[in-house]
């Protein structure tokens, strides 16, 4: 068995070209890829991080933004522990499309999943079309966490993923404590802990 | 020599003589040296002269060639011997005009040379024009021999790119013509013909095969006359035509199979299923999709095959030529661009996108129907929906695998997980929630009623039917958990057929989605546990308590006479075992072995915990303790005989109680306690030991208190 305590699935969504692939590659490989093509279908990356005393494995699914891949990408929503909706702060269009992505989440994702809004490309100061306030407001209306990032400058990228890992870990641990209380209460043997959160435990 | 003289007369040295000799020698050496220098410089000059002569001869030859070419090209052109003419021009193109002109700078020949060059230049242009026209004519008249003839002439005139472009265009028209004919034939196919169901996939396949054949035939020709490294540009040209033709075929497919219309209907149906159950008549019958879905996967599999062929051919060709790392990278990224951005890839991605949506609908609707039509069969532990559901899921995912698209397979694996762990598990949970009616059970009657589809009239029959359904659901949950593991293994095996040409990344995606499917078995375990707990709570627990109460009415403070009388007229355990037997009997034939064992285990827990309480409420003398020991052995023996699981451990506490109740004296406990316990692990706390000892009416409480445990 691999050496990790929890496994979480993180799915990135948002219009094509907002920088999802760059965010994932920055986080998992520590680089800003030069001129790679648009993502086809979904890509899959893994990074294990340390949260407190535990090793936590993040399985990151990077999706293609184009419509024709929608039925592929949608199939990953349900098992996602966290959904990251990315827009490009230099593209108002990408911000304008956010409600469509929110609708997708409402329709397909588990209601237990964490949702995070990310405004990427903050390094392009001159070209900014979406203000910090725009992002903050949208996120609070939809009860999402919010962060502005730059995959290019590695700004807030680690924070984005580490915060997610930390929050998910905390939630499972609280849940485990409750479960063990339940177990004592029920006191039935062979009681299998029902995994309400999508995670594996070792 | 001189030195020799010097030593000739060692005892009478004549230094004067030696000196003269040495001088002489020195002048001789420098003379020889000069001579040699002189000779070698002459030789060098000679060499230079020779090479100049050779150069001159070559130039003369060039000039002669030039004259020969000039004359030859005229004749060749007149004779329409274009190969010869091209050979002359080719020869002329290898000559350096400027150098030639230097050969005869002032001579009268000069004007003659210029004229020759002029002539050749004109001939070159003329020939280029002719070859272009003739090639086009040959294409128009479908004169294959001439096409090939002029195709070979282009590179002689230095027109590699142009020749290749024209030739590719010619090949494209061939491909287009064949494809058009194939599509016409396809459209004329009667629906009852053998491959009518996959006629569009077949037509696409024919197109790919046609292109492959074209490449197969012409690649050697191109390599011979144009050199290696030309496949990328040729394939790029062919792909343009392929895109045009594929689009036509896909458009016909979409139109004639009503692909988009069905996709839209499916989309609407899927949306509405989230809200209310709309009119069933408006829902698209999944069976209408079955055949069409298979055709899409076939078309995509063929496309992936073709794209792999394309890539392989270009890569092999790039291997042959010398490229540095950056050039190679550049070529590779060009290749990727062609393959990723071509209309063919995009068109197929669109189709597969819709396919996944419709395949999911097919799977979900068909499974829901199977659940609705669920039927129990006598002799079977599970009802029809389990086999049906897994059959359908397997069918859908296998079909997805047959598309060769990793993303498509993964998407369908994800949908299979969602369907099984949410929808299907919910169905099982809901059946469990209705509960298991109390009261005794007549399974035969229940099955008969359910099989005849009759509404039970009597309320007992009614509840029997509900009970039978409940037990079947318990089995369904257990078997589903096993099926899902089998399903995962079988799909995994099938996926390995894709591994030959899947990237590591693709394999990782597949493995992850497959392992998620395997994990669904844990969800079924939860459901099963829920069902068993329900069953325990309503059918076992309430029945055990009154049975155990009989223990309280059996006296365990007995005389020898009563003890031996019990041999013949058992006061408790025989009847208790019979009651258990009866209770279990109703389940034995209705539950799978594993479920039955699980139920016996639950029942044993209940028996043990009730019996412990009963013991603690009773009083014993020594013979009563012996009697209890006998009773316990009988009970353990019986329960061991009905299950494959070990239940002895569950009786550990009771067995230890019996041991205590069988002691001669209070202090005898010390023979078994603490350092004397040997292999025995006490499950009773010291306080409990004292409690049990106190049940012995003949033990004094002071003795018990005094014990050091
Ligand atoms: N300046 C800048 N450019 C970025 C950043 N992130 C991505 N890009 C560029 O945006 C384009 C699209 O990025 P990509 O990651 O492929 O977007 P995706 O379609 O969402 O995966 C690429 O040209 C990237 O170089 C960023 O943080 N800053
Ligand atoms: Mg991308």
mmCIF file of N, CA and C and ligand atoms in Angstrom, chain A residues 15-23 32-33 36-37 39 62-63 120-124 149-153, ligand 1:
data_model
loop_
_atom_site.group_PDB
_atom_site.id
_atom_site.type_symbol
_atom_site.label_atom_id
_atom_site.label_comp_id
_atom_site.label_asym_id
_atom_site.label_seq_id
_atom_site.Cartn_x
_atom_site.Cartn_y
_atom_site.Cartn_z
ATOM 1 N N UNK A 15 -13.751 27.971 -18.063
ATOM 2 C CA UNK A 15 -13.568 28.147 -19.505
ATOM 3 C C UNK A 15 -12.174 27.707 -19.962
ATOM 4 N N UNK A 16 -12.089 27.372 -21.243
ATOM 5 C CA UNK A 16 -10.775 27.031 -21.813
ATOM 6 C C UNK A 16 -9.887 28.268 -21.791
ATOM 7 N N UNK A 17 -8.635 28.069 -21.453
ATOM 8 C CA UNK A 17 -7.665 29.156 -21.543
ATOM 9 C C UNK A 17 -7.505 29.997 -20.292
ATOM 10 N N UNK A 18 -8.240 29.683 -19.221
ATOM 11 C CA UNK A 18 -8.134 30.511 -18.009
ATOM 12 C C UNK A 18 -6.906 30.143 -17.176
ATOM 13 N N UNK A 19 -6.303 28.970 -17.483
ATOM 14 C CA UNK A 19 -5.060 28.603 -16.792
ATOM 15 C C UNK A 19 -5.172 27.431 -15.840
ATOM 16 N N UNK A 20 -6.177 26.578 -16.045
ATOM 17 C CA UNK A 20 -6.348 25.416 -15.160
ATOM 18 C C UNK A 20 -5.129 24.499 -15.225
ATOM 19 N N UNK A 21 -4.738 24.181 -16.462
ATOM 20 C CA UNK A 21 -3.605 23.261 -16.627
ATOM 21 C C UNK A 21 -2.345 23.862 -16.021
ATOM 22 N N UNK A 22 -2.143 25.157 -16.216
ATOM 23 C CA UNK A 22 -0.956 25.800 -15.658
ATOM 24 C C UNK A 22 -0.974 25.763 -14.130
ATOM 25 N N UNK A 23 -2.139 25.954 -13.531
ATOM 26 C CA UNK A 23 -2.235 25.891 -12.068
ATOM 27 C C UNK A 23 -1.853 24.507 -11.561
ATOM 28 N N UNK A 32 5.950 26.384 -14.961
ATOM 29 C CA UNK A 32 4.944 27.063 -15.773
ATOM 30 C C UNK A 32 5.177 26.617 -17.203
ATOM 31 N N UNK A 33 4.325 25.735 -17.703
ATOM 32 C CA UNK A 33 4.623 25.100 -18.991
ATOM 33 C C UNK A 33 4.556 26.092 -20.146
ATOM 34 N N UNK A 36 1.810 24.785 -24.078
ATOM 35 C CA UNK A 36 1.235 23.457 -24.300
ATOM 36 C C UNK A 36 -0.138 23.626 -24.929
ATOM 37 N N UNK A 37 -0.586 22.596 -25.630
ATOM 38 C CA UNK A 37 -1.884 22.687 -26.305
ATOM 39 C C UNK A 37 -3.027 22.646 -25.310
ATOM 40 N N UNK A 39 -6.120 21.246 -23.250
ATOM 41 C CA UNK A 39 -6.347 19.923 -22.675
ATOM 42 C C UNK A 39 -7.418 19.178 -23.481
ATOM 43 N N UNK A 62 -7.757 17.651 -14.101
ATOM 44 C CA UNK A 62 -7.738 18.890 -14.868
ATOM 45 C C UNK A 62 -8.609 18.673 -16.106
ATOM 46 N N UNK A 63 -9.654 19.451 -16.229
ATOM 47 C CA UNK A 63 -10.617 19.176 -17.295
ATOM 48 C C UNK A 63 -10.461 20.129 -18.473
ATOM 49 N N UNK A 120 -7.456 33.694 -11.869
ATOM 50 C CA UNK A 120 -6.050 33.446 -12.207
ATOM 51 C C UNK A 120 -5.482 34.551 -13.104
ATOM 52 N N UNK A 121 -4.168 34.565 -13.219
ATOM 53 C CA UNK A 121 -3.386 35.484 -14.063
ATOM 54 C C UNK A 121 -3.285 36.894 -13.452
ATOM 55 N N UNK A 122 -3.152 36.979 -12.151
ATOM 56 C CA UNK A 122 -3.044 38.293 -11.514
ATOM 57 C C UNK A 122 -1.769 39.026 -11.912
ATOM 58 N N UNK A 123 -0.798 38.293 -12.490
ATOM 59 C CA UNK A 123 0.445 38.964 -12.903
ATOM 60 C C UNK A 123 0.234 39.932 -14.061
ATOM 61 N N UNK A 124 -0.843 39.726 -14.801
ATOM 62 C CA UNK A 124 -1.119 40.618 -15.941
ATOM 63 C C UNK A 124 -1.902 41.843 -15.453
ATOM 64 N N UNK A 149 -4.949 34.044 -8.021
ATOM 65 C CA UNK A 149 -3.665 33.345 -8.190
ATOM 66 C C UNK A 149 -2.938 33.833 -9.440
ATOM 67 N N UNK A 150 -1.670 33.502 -9.478
ATOM 68 C CA UNK A 150 -0.933 33.591 -10.735
ATOM 69 C C UNK A 150 -0.123 32.310 -10.879
ATOM 70 N N UNK A 151 -0.509 31.510 -11.859
ATOM 71 C CA UNK A 151 0.243 30.271 -12.106
ATOM 72 C C UNK A 151 1.638 30.631 -12.584
ATOM 73 N N UNK A 152 1.723 31.738 -13.288
ATOM 74 C CA UNK A 152 3.014 32.137 -13.846
ATOM 75 C C UNK A 152 3.989 32.519 -12.736
ATOM 76 N N UNK A 153 3.528 33.328 -11.803
ATOM 77 C CA UNK A 153 4.407 33.802 -10.726
ATOM 78 C C UNK A 153 4.345 32.902 -9.490
HETATM 79 N N1 LIG C 1 0.375 35.590 -17.599
HETATM 80 C C1 LIG C 1 -0.176 34.446 -17.234
HETATM 81 N N2 LIG C 1 -0.550 33.566 -18.170
HETATM 82 C C2 LIG C 1 -1.104 32.396 -17.774
HETATM 83 C C3 LIG C 1 -1.288 32.095 -16.401
HETATM 84 N N3 LIG C 1 -1.855 30.870 -16.331
HETATM 85 C C4 LIG C 1 -2.000 30.438 -17.592
HETATM 86 N N4 LIG C 1 -1.555 31.356 -18.480
HETATM 87 C C5 LIG C 1 -1.572 31.234 -19.937
HETATM 88 O O1 LIG C 1 -2.902 31.072 -20.366
HETATM 89 C C6 LIG C 1 -2.975 30.158 -21.448
HETATM 90 C C7 LIG C 1 -3.940 29.027 -21.137
HETATM 91 O O2 LIG C 1 -3.459 28.292 -20.049
HETATM 92 P P1 LIG C 1 -3.956 26.816 -19.776
HETATM 93 O O3 LIG C 1 -3.379 26.381 -18.493
HETATM 94 O O4 LIG C 1 -3.714 25.939 -20.962
HETATM 95 O O5 LIG C 1 -5.520 27.048 -19.627
HETATM 96 P P2 LIG C 1 -6.685 25.948 -19.465
HETATM 97 O O6 LIG C 1 -7.345 25.818 -20.780
HETATM 98 O O7 LIG C 1 -7.599 26.514 -18.450
HETATM 99 O O8 LIG C 1 -6.042 24.692 -19.012
HETATM 100 C C8 LIG C 1 -1.562 29.663 -21.701
HETATM 101 O O9 LIG C 1 -1.034 30.389 -22.769
HETATM 102 C C9 LIG C 1 -0.829 30.000 -20.423
HETATM 103 O O10 LIG C 1 0.512 30.282 -20.688
HETATM 104 C C10 LIG C 1 -0.864 33.065 -15.422
HETATM 105 O O11 LIG C 1 -0.985 32.890 -14.215
HETATM 106 N N5 LIG C 1 -0.323 34.222 -15.912
#
